[in-house]
Amino acid sequence: MSQSYFSLKATADAQYTLWSHPDNPRIDFAYDTSSIAAGIDDLVDEFKAVIKNENLHIDTGMIAGYGLQWANPLIQITSSDGTTVLYGNVTKSDISDLIKEAQGLNRNPLDITLGMLHGQRNDLVTIEKHPYLQLEKERRLLRNLGFIDPANIDHYIARDGYLALSDILERGITDEEIRKEITDSGLAGRGGAFFPTGIKWGFLSSADKENKYLVCNADEGDPGSWVNRIIMESDPHTIIEGMIIAASATYSNIGYIYIRSEYPLAIKLMQKAIDDAYAKGILGNAVLESKLNFDLRIIKGAGAYVCGEETGLIASIQDSRGMPRIKPPFPANSGVFFEPTNVNNVESFASIPMIIRNGSSWYKEYGVDSISGTKLFSISGDIKYAGIMELPWGTKIKDVLKVVGGISNSSSFKALQAGGPLAGYLPSSIAENLELVPEQFKEHNALIGSGGLVFVSDNTCSIQLNLLFSQFVEDESCGRCTTCHGGNQRMTEVFKRISKGGGRKEDMRNLDIIANTLLYSNCVHGQASPTIMKNTVDLFADEYNNCTINKVCSGSTCACPGLIKLMIVDQFNPKLNDALQICPVGAIKKINGKFDINMQDCIRCGACTELAPDAIKQISDGNVYETPSFIPRLFSENFKNLIPETSLITPESITTNTKIRGEKSLSGMQNL
Amino acid sequence: MNNNYNKDSILKLLDPLTPDNADLLEALHLIQENFGYLSKEALEIVGEKLSLSVAHVYGSATYYADFRFEPPPETIIGWCSGPACLLKNGIGIRDAMLAVFGTELGQQLDNPSVEISMAQCNGTCEQSPQIWINEKVVGKLSVSKAITIARDIKEGK
Ligand SMILES: Cc1cc2nc3c(=O)[nH]c(=O)nc-3n(C[C@H](O)[C@H](O)[C@H](O)COP(=O)(O)O)c2cc1C
Ligand code: SF4
Ligand code: SF4
Ligand code: FES
């Protein structure tokens, strides 16, 4: 332990002991983006007002909650004996009970009690026993959740933060040794490409330049993935420590953390962490009084998905449009300001301190042959309990579905959409047998991506899901490659037409040509943008053909507008009046005492079926129904005249024409 | 928000920034945070300050979805375009709200002063389907609730 670290640690330990064994009981509010969305701010005000008005000897504080997002707002109460209890779904009506708890006047579990976080109490189980956490073996990346105030550097240090850094600096561990430990650990880049981190650092280490840059990629643009946000909001110093260790293993002196603007709280907490690290001599010149110099700064993104691609990220940092460019040169040769650069994901950097502290074999205790360690997953969709989990690689997907409460609303599991818009879409029949292992996804031409798992129920039509994602990749294309911006535009048009009831038998071939053309794009955005579409055509062929050829859509909450009709099945249901009132376009009318829905005006928003589910039914009977020009998802084109007369072509008749997959020829383009 | 959009106040904001120092995005954010949007003059001043051509500054700024080039409306309704919201009829919510105002995504209306813009999932999917009204989450929506909210805004409630 270096002298400077020793004194930091001594101060931090003293502080932390006081905090974890407070004189007065303390109520800590879990404060993160999710709890803010759940209304924690109001709750904090209310609690503080009660404590003040009644002159109670109870303190309040902030904490990164234990991560049970579905149970937000979460609060923790720490008593002077050092025990900490976690409560969830807290509302204002729970305040008096919780105050009693804090005062030790109530010792029976409340229905909002989730479990014991620290210490023991006879009547309470430990939080690890909670059904939601049954797949988590050990919290490593999340080790500080619930145990520190993320805005307090002393809490991090007291829990052995910056110990790994101090150790390598003190013992003079060489860059090569650090890289070897990381390589031996099997840590593979968490941004989604899984390139071995230690090896990547080797490229930068060998570059012979005065200024070398480290970039932490916190752009996390994949909708449905928010694992990086969790780390930034709960344990920002692990990322900083990981970056400084990386700096010493690569001889880098300048670092950037590029955070998307959608994460204002993460930006605030990271900035606080950086400022505190500077103040303690952990960043800047002579890190912990060693010879290492490292400066670190945040760049706030501005809403462009492809800035997450590393060359786009670099362009965005250096004052330009964040457009990905052709590689090589790779960032290790020419990155930020054309100097050698290494880009890593937040989770990759956050994994470094624990590997250095505990060794590579410890890290490999979890995982599978092909990839080691634990990984954060963000889980959402048609499930009961959306949230994050830290799971060992190799966890079974069907087990994950079980602990998140299964598919909600008594519908069934249709598909898994993992890893964001470039990654894939697998039917339940495959997903149920998969483990969280990148190779297993690859076998089905899908990717596992950066940690998002979206469970899809059979209420959703795959064509609509495709339409959403193809609009996303079209919108987010940087426009450099004609294949990417034009191809994705084309793909979107085809899905819009199918949605409107204008599907054609040749669409399958057209989509295939588009997919092959997209392969010639410069970056992975264009290359991978047809992944979900290809999965759909291959693995959901029946459904695809039903929407395209048979004009029957199986979706309910999310269905092809041109393939559905609303029917009034009970004229005497009083709720029809509500439906009439709510309809935003006046498509429901009451004429001569009878309700009627005009499908030419109806935008298929679903408000009426929501209010009068027993009186209005949605049907899809193989007919194409006219849609008004005002449906944003189908905007601009009017395909009405293009719908073939004989739309009932059987699926068999089309498969013979679809043999283009795999051919590298672009000649089919002219057919589009 | 500061309405005093003049050169001195912009230069004061940009004071710590320097050319060739990865400061462009920061400059644009600072101006938008303070004035609500990026005016033509502001972009010229940024160019001057960071030794970049105005074309470069403008070209970069327009690349990013965050930046506005005219004063923002009073109410911005951000519509979450993410997957968890989609599965719970996020599209119905979007289309119904657009229909209430008779507008398109990203189009600013004057009366009432409102815009429905596309927003990205930020990982509060347990609230899905959701929208943001001036950055505050309104979650666990239904289409009928969204229509009621939109009508209230339209009627100035
Ligand atoms: C379109 C696109 C978007 C990407 N977005 C991200 C992102 O948001 N975060 C991230 O870490 N990597 C993202 N990547 C991957 C990065 O290019 C890069 O591989 C990664 O940051 C490297 O870090 P790692 O080795 O630690 O995984 C994206 C790639 C592409 C093609
Ligand atoms: S593939 Fe798409 S996102 Fe990537 S460089 Fe080309 S146009 Fe830009
Ligand atoms: S689906 Fe929407 S637009 Fe169509 S009738 Fe019902 S409420 Fe009106
Ligand atoms: S999809 Fe809407 S918040 Fe995540």
mmCIF file of C-alpha atoms in Angstrom, chain A residues 17-26 77-85 101-102 104 107 116 118-121:
data_model
loop_
_atom_site.group_PDB
_atom_site.id
_atom_site.type_symbol
_atom_site.label_atom_id
_atom_site.label_comp_id
_atom_site.label_asym_id
_atom_site.label_seq_id
_atom_site.Cartn_x
_atom_site.Cartn_y
_atom_site.Cartn_z
ATOM 1 C CA THR A 17 -17.725 3.029 9.689
ATOM 2 C CA LEU A 18 -19.681 6.037 10.872
ATOM 3 C CA TRP A 19 -21.964 5.763 7.873
ATOM 4 C CA SER A 20 -22.634 2.043 8.163
ATOM 5 C CA HIS A 21 -23.111 2.206 11.945
ATOM 6 C CA PRO A 22 -24.788 5.577 12.269
ATOM 7 C CA ASP A 23 -25.650 7.203 15.602
ATOM 8 C CA ASN A 24 -29.132 7.995 14.366
ATOM 9 C CA PRO A 25 -31.055 5.553 12.205
ATOM 10 C CA ARG A 26 -30.801 6.596 8.560
ATOM 11 C CA ILE A 77 -33.049 1.807 6.534
ATOM 12 C CA THR A 78 -29.801 1.442 8.438
ATOM 13 C CA SER A 79 -30.003 1.248 12.213
ATOM 14 C CA SER A 80 -27.253 2.112 14.631
ATOM 15 C CA ASP A 81 -26.500 -1.582 15.125
ATOM 16 C CA GLY A 82 -25.408 -1.696 11.479
ATOM 17 C CA THR A 83 -28.348 -3.671 10.134
ATOM 18 C CA THR A 84 -29.830 -2.536 6.856
ATOM 19 C CA VAL A 85 -33.248 -3.497 5.536
ATOM 20 C CA GLU A 101 -39.267 0.881 11.538
ATOM 21 C CA ALA A 102 -36.429 3.373 11.597
ATOM 22 C CA GLY A 104 -37.159 0.460 16.054
ATOM 23 C CA ARG A 107 -40.380 -5.183 14.293
ATOM 24 C CA MET A 116 -32.163 -7.901 4.869
ATOM 25 C CA HIS A 118 -26.802 -6.245 5.950
ATOM 26 C CA GLY A 119 -26.729 -7.878 9.358
ATOM 27 C CA GLN A 120 -29.309 -10.216 10.806
ATOM 28 C CA ARG A 121 -32.790 -9.952 12.146
#
